[in-house]
N, CA, C and O of each residue as an XYZ file, in Angstrom:
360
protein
N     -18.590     66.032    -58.279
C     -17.624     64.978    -58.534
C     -16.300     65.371    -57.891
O     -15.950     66.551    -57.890
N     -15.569     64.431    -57.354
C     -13.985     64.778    -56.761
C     -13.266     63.607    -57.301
O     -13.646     62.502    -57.688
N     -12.070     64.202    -57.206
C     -10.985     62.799    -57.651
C      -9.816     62.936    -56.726
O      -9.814     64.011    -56.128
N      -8.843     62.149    -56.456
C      -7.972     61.862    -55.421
C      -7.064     61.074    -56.148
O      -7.462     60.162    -56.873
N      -5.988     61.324    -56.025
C      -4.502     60.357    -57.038
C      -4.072     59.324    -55.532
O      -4.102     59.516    -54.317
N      -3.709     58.255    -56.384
C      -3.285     57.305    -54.767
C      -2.082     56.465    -55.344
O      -2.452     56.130    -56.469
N      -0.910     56.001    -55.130
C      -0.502     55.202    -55.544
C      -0.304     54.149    -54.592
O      -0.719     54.508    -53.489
N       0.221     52.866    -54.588
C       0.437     51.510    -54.442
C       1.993     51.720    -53.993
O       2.847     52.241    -54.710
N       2.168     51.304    -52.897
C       3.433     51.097    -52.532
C       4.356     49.762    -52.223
O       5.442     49.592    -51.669
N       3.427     48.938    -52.827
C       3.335     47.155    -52.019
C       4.596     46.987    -52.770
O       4.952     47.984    -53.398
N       5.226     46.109    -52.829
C       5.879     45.411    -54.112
C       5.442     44.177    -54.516
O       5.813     43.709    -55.592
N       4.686     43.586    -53.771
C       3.564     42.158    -53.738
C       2.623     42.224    -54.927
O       2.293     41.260    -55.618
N       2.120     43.838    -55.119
C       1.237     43.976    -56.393
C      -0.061     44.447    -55.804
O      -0.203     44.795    -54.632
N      -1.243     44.421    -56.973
C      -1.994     45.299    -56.786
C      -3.404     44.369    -55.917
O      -4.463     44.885    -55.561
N      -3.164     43.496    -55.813
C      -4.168     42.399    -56.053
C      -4.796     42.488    -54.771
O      -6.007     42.282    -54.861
N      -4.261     42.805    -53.208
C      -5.225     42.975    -52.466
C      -5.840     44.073    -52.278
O      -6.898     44.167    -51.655
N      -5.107     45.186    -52.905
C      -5.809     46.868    -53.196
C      -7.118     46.805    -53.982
O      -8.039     47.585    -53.741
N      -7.188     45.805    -54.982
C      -8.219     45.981    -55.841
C      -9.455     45.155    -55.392
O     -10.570     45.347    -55.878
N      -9.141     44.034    -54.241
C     -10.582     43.570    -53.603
C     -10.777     44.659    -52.639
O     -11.850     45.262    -52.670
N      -9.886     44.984    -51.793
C     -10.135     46.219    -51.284
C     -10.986     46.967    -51.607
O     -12.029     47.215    -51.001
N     -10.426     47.603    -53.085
C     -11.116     48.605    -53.857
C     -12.962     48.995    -53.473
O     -13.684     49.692    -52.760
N     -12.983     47.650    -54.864
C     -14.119     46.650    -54.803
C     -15.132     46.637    -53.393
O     -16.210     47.230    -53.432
N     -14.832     46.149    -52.563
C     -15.471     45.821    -51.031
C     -15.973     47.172    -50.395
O     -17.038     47.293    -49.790
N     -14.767     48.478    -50.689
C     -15.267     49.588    -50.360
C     -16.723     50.071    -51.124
O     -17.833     50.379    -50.691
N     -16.234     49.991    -52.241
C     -17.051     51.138    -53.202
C     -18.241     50.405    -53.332
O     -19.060     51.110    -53.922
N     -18.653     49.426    -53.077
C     -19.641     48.548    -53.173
C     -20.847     48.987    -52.061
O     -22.070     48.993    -52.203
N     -20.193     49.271    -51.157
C     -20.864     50.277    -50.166
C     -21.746     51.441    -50.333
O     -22.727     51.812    -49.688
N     -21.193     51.884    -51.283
C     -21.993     53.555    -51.728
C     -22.726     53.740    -52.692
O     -22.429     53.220    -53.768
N     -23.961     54.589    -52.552
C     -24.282     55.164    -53.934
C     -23.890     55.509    -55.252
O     -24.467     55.398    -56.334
N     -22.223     56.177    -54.755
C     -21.910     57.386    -55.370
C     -21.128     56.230    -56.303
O     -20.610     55.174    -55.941
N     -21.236     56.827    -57.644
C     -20.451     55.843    -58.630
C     -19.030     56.349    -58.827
O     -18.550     57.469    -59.003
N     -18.457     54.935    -58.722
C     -16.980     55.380    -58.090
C     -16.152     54.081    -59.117
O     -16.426     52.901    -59.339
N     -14.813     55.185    -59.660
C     -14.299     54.819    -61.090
C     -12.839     54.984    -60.691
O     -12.337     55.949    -60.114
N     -12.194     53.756    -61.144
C     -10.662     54.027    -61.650
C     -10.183     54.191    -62.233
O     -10.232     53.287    -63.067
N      -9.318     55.191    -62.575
C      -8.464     55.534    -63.928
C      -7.017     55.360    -63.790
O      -6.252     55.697    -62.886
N      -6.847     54.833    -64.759
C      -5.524     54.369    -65.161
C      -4.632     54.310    -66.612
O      -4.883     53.390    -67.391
N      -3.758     55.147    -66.901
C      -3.659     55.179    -67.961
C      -4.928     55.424    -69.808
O      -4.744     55.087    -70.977
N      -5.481     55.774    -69.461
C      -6.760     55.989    -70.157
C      -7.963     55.000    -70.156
O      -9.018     54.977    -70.789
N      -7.406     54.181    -69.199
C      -8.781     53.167    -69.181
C      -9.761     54.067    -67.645
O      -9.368     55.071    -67.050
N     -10.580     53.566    -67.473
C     -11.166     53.536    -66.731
C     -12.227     52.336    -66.440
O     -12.744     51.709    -67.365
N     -12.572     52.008    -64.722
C     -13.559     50.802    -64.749
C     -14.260     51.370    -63.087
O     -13.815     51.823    -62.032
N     -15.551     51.018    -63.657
C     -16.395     51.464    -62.609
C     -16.647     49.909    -61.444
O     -17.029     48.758    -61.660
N     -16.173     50.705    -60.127
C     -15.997     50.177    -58.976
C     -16.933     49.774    -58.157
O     -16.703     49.090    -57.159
N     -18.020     50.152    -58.501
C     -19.071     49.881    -57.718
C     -20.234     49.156    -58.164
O     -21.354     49.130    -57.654
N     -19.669     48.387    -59.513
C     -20.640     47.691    -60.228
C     -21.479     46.093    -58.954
O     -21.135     45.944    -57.782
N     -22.290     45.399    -59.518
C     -22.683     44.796    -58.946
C     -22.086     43.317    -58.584
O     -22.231     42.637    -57.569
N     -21.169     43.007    -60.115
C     -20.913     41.834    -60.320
C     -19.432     41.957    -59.715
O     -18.631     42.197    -60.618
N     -18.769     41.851    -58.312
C     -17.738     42.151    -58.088
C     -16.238     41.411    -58.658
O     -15.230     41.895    -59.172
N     -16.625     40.056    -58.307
C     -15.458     39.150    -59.168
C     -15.378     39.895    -60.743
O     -14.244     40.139    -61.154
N     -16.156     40.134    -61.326
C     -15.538     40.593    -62.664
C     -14.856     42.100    -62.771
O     -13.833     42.402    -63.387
N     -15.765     42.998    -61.953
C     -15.123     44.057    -61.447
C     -13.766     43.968    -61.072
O     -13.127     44.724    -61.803
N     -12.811     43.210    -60.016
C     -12.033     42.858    -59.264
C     -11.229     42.462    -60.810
O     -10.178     43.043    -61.080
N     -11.738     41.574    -61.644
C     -10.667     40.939    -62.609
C     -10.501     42.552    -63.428
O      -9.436     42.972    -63.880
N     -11.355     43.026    -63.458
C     -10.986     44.300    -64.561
C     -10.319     45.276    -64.146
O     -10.040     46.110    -65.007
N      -9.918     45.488    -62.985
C      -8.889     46.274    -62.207
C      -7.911     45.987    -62.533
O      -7.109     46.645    -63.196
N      -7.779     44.545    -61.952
C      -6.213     43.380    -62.290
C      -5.916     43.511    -63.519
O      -4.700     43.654    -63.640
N      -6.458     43.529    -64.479
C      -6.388     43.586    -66.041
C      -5.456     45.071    -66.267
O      -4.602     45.255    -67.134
N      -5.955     46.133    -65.106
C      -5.516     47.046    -65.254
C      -3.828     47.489    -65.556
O      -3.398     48.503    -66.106
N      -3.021     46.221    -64.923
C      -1.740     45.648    -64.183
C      -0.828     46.878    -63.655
O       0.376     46.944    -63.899
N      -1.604     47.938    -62.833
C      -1.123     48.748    -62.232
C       0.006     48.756    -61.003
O      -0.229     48.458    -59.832
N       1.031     49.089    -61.446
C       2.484     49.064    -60.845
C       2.819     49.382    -59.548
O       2.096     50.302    -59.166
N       3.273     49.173    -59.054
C       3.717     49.510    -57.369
C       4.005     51.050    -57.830
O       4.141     51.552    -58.945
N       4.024     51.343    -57.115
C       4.273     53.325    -56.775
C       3.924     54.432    -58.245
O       4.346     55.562    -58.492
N       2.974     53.516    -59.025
C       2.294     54.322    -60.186
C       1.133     54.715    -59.654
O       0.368     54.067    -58.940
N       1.034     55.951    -60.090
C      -0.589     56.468    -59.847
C      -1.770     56.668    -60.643
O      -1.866     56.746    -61.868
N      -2.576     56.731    -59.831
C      -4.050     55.994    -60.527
C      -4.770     56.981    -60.071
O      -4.292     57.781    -59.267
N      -6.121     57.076    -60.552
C      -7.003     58.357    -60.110
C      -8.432     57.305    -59.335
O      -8.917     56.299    -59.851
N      -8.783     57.844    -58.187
C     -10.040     57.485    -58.126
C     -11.087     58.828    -58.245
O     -10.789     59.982    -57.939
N     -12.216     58.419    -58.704
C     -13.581     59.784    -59.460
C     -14.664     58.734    -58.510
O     -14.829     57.521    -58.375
N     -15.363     60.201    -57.876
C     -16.500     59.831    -57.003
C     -17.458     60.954    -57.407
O     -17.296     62.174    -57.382
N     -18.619     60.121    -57.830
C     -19.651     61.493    -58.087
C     -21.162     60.892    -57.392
O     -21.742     59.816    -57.534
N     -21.375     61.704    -56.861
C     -23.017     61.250    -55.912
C     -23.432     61.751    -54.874
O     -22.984     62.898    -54.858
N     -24.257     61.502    -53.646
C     -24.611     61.990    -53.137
C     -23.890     61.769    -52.112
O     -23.909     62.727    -51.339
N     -23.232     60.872    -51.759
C     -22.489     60.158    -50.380
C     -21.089     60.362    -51.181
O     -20.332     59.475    -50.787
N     -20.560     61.031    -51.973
C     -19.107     60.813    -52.595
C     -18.143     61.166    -51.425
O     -17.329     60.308    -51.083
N     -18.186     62.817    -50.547
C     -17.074     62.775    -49.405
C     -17.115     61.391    -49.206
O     -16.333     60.616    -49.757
N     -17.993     61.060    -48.445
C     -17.955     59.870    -47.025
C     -17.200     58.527    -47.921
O     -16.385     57.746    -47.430
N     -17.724     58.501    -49.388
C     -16.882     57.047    -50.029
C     -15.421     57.734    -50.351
O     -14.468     56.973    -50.184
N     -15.259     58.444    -50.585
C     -13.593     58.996    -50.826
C     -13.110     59.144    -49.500
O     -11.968     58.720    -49.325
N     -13.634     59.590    -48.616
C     -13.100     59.327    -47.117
C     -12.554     57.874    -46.933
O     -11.395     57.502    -46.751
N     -13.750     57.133    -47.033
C     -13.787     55.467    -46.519
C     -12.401     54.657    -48.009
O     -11.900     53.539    -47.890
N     -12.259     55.142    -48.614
C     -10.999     54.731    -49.852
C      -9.625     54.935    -48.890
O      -8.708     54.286    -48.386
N     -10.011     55.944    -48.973
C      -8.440     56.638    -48.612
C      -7.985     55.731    -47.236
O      -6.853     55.265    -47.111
N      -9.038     55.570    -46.262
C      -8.594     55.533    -45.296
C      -8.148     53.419    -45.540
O      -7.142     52.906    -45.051
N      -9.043     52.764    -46.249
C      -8.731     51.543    -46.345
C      -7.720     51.718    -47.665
O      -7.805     50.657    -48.283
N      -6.839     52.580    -48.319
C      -5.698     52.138    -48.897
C      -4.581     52.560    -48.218
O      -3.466     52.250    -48.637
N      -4.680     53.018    -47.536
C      -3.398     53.719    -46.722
C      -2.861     52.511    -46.199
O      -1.719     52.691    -45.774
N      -3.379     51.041    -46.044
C      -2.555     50.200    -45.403
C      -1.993     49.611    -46.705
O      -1.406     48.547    -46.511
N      -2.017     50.002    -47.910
C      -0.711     49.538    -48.990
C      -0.154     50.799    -49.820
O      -0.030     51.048    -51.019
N       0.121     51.474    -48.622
C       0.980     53.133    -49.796
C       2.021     53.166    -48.682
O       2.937     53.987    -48.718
């Protein structure tokens, strides 16, 4: 398992980070989770629109940080492929 802290730099909000999110992790095996303040919601579920609303629910702040957790067999390559599609809102 690895984890990686990322924050949000938008001031627009979180809302295209979290289809983002979503679109990535949907990709991989490896089950891949956000944490936020003691919640957590798994990213790679099937049903994405509800996934996507349970992020948003999250109402995670511009320049607050959040944890992403990757555990599996492909986890580098999906924590690679995160990082590199949030870097266009940090």
């Amino acid at each position: 398992m690895i984890f990686k802290e990322f924050r949000i730099n938008k001031s627009t909000g979180f809302a295209r980070a979290a289809v983002e999110l979503v679109r990535v992790s949907c990709k991989f095996n490896s089950v891949i989770s956000l944490g936020y303040h003691g919640k957590t919601v798994n990213l790679n579920s099937h049903d994405s629109p509800d996934t996507i609303l349970k992020v948003m629910i999250l109402e995670i702040e511009s320049e607050s940080p959040f944890l992403i957790s990757v555990h599996g067999m492909d986890e580098q390559n999906a924590l690679n492929d995160i990082t590199f599609r949030l870097r266009k809102f940090s």
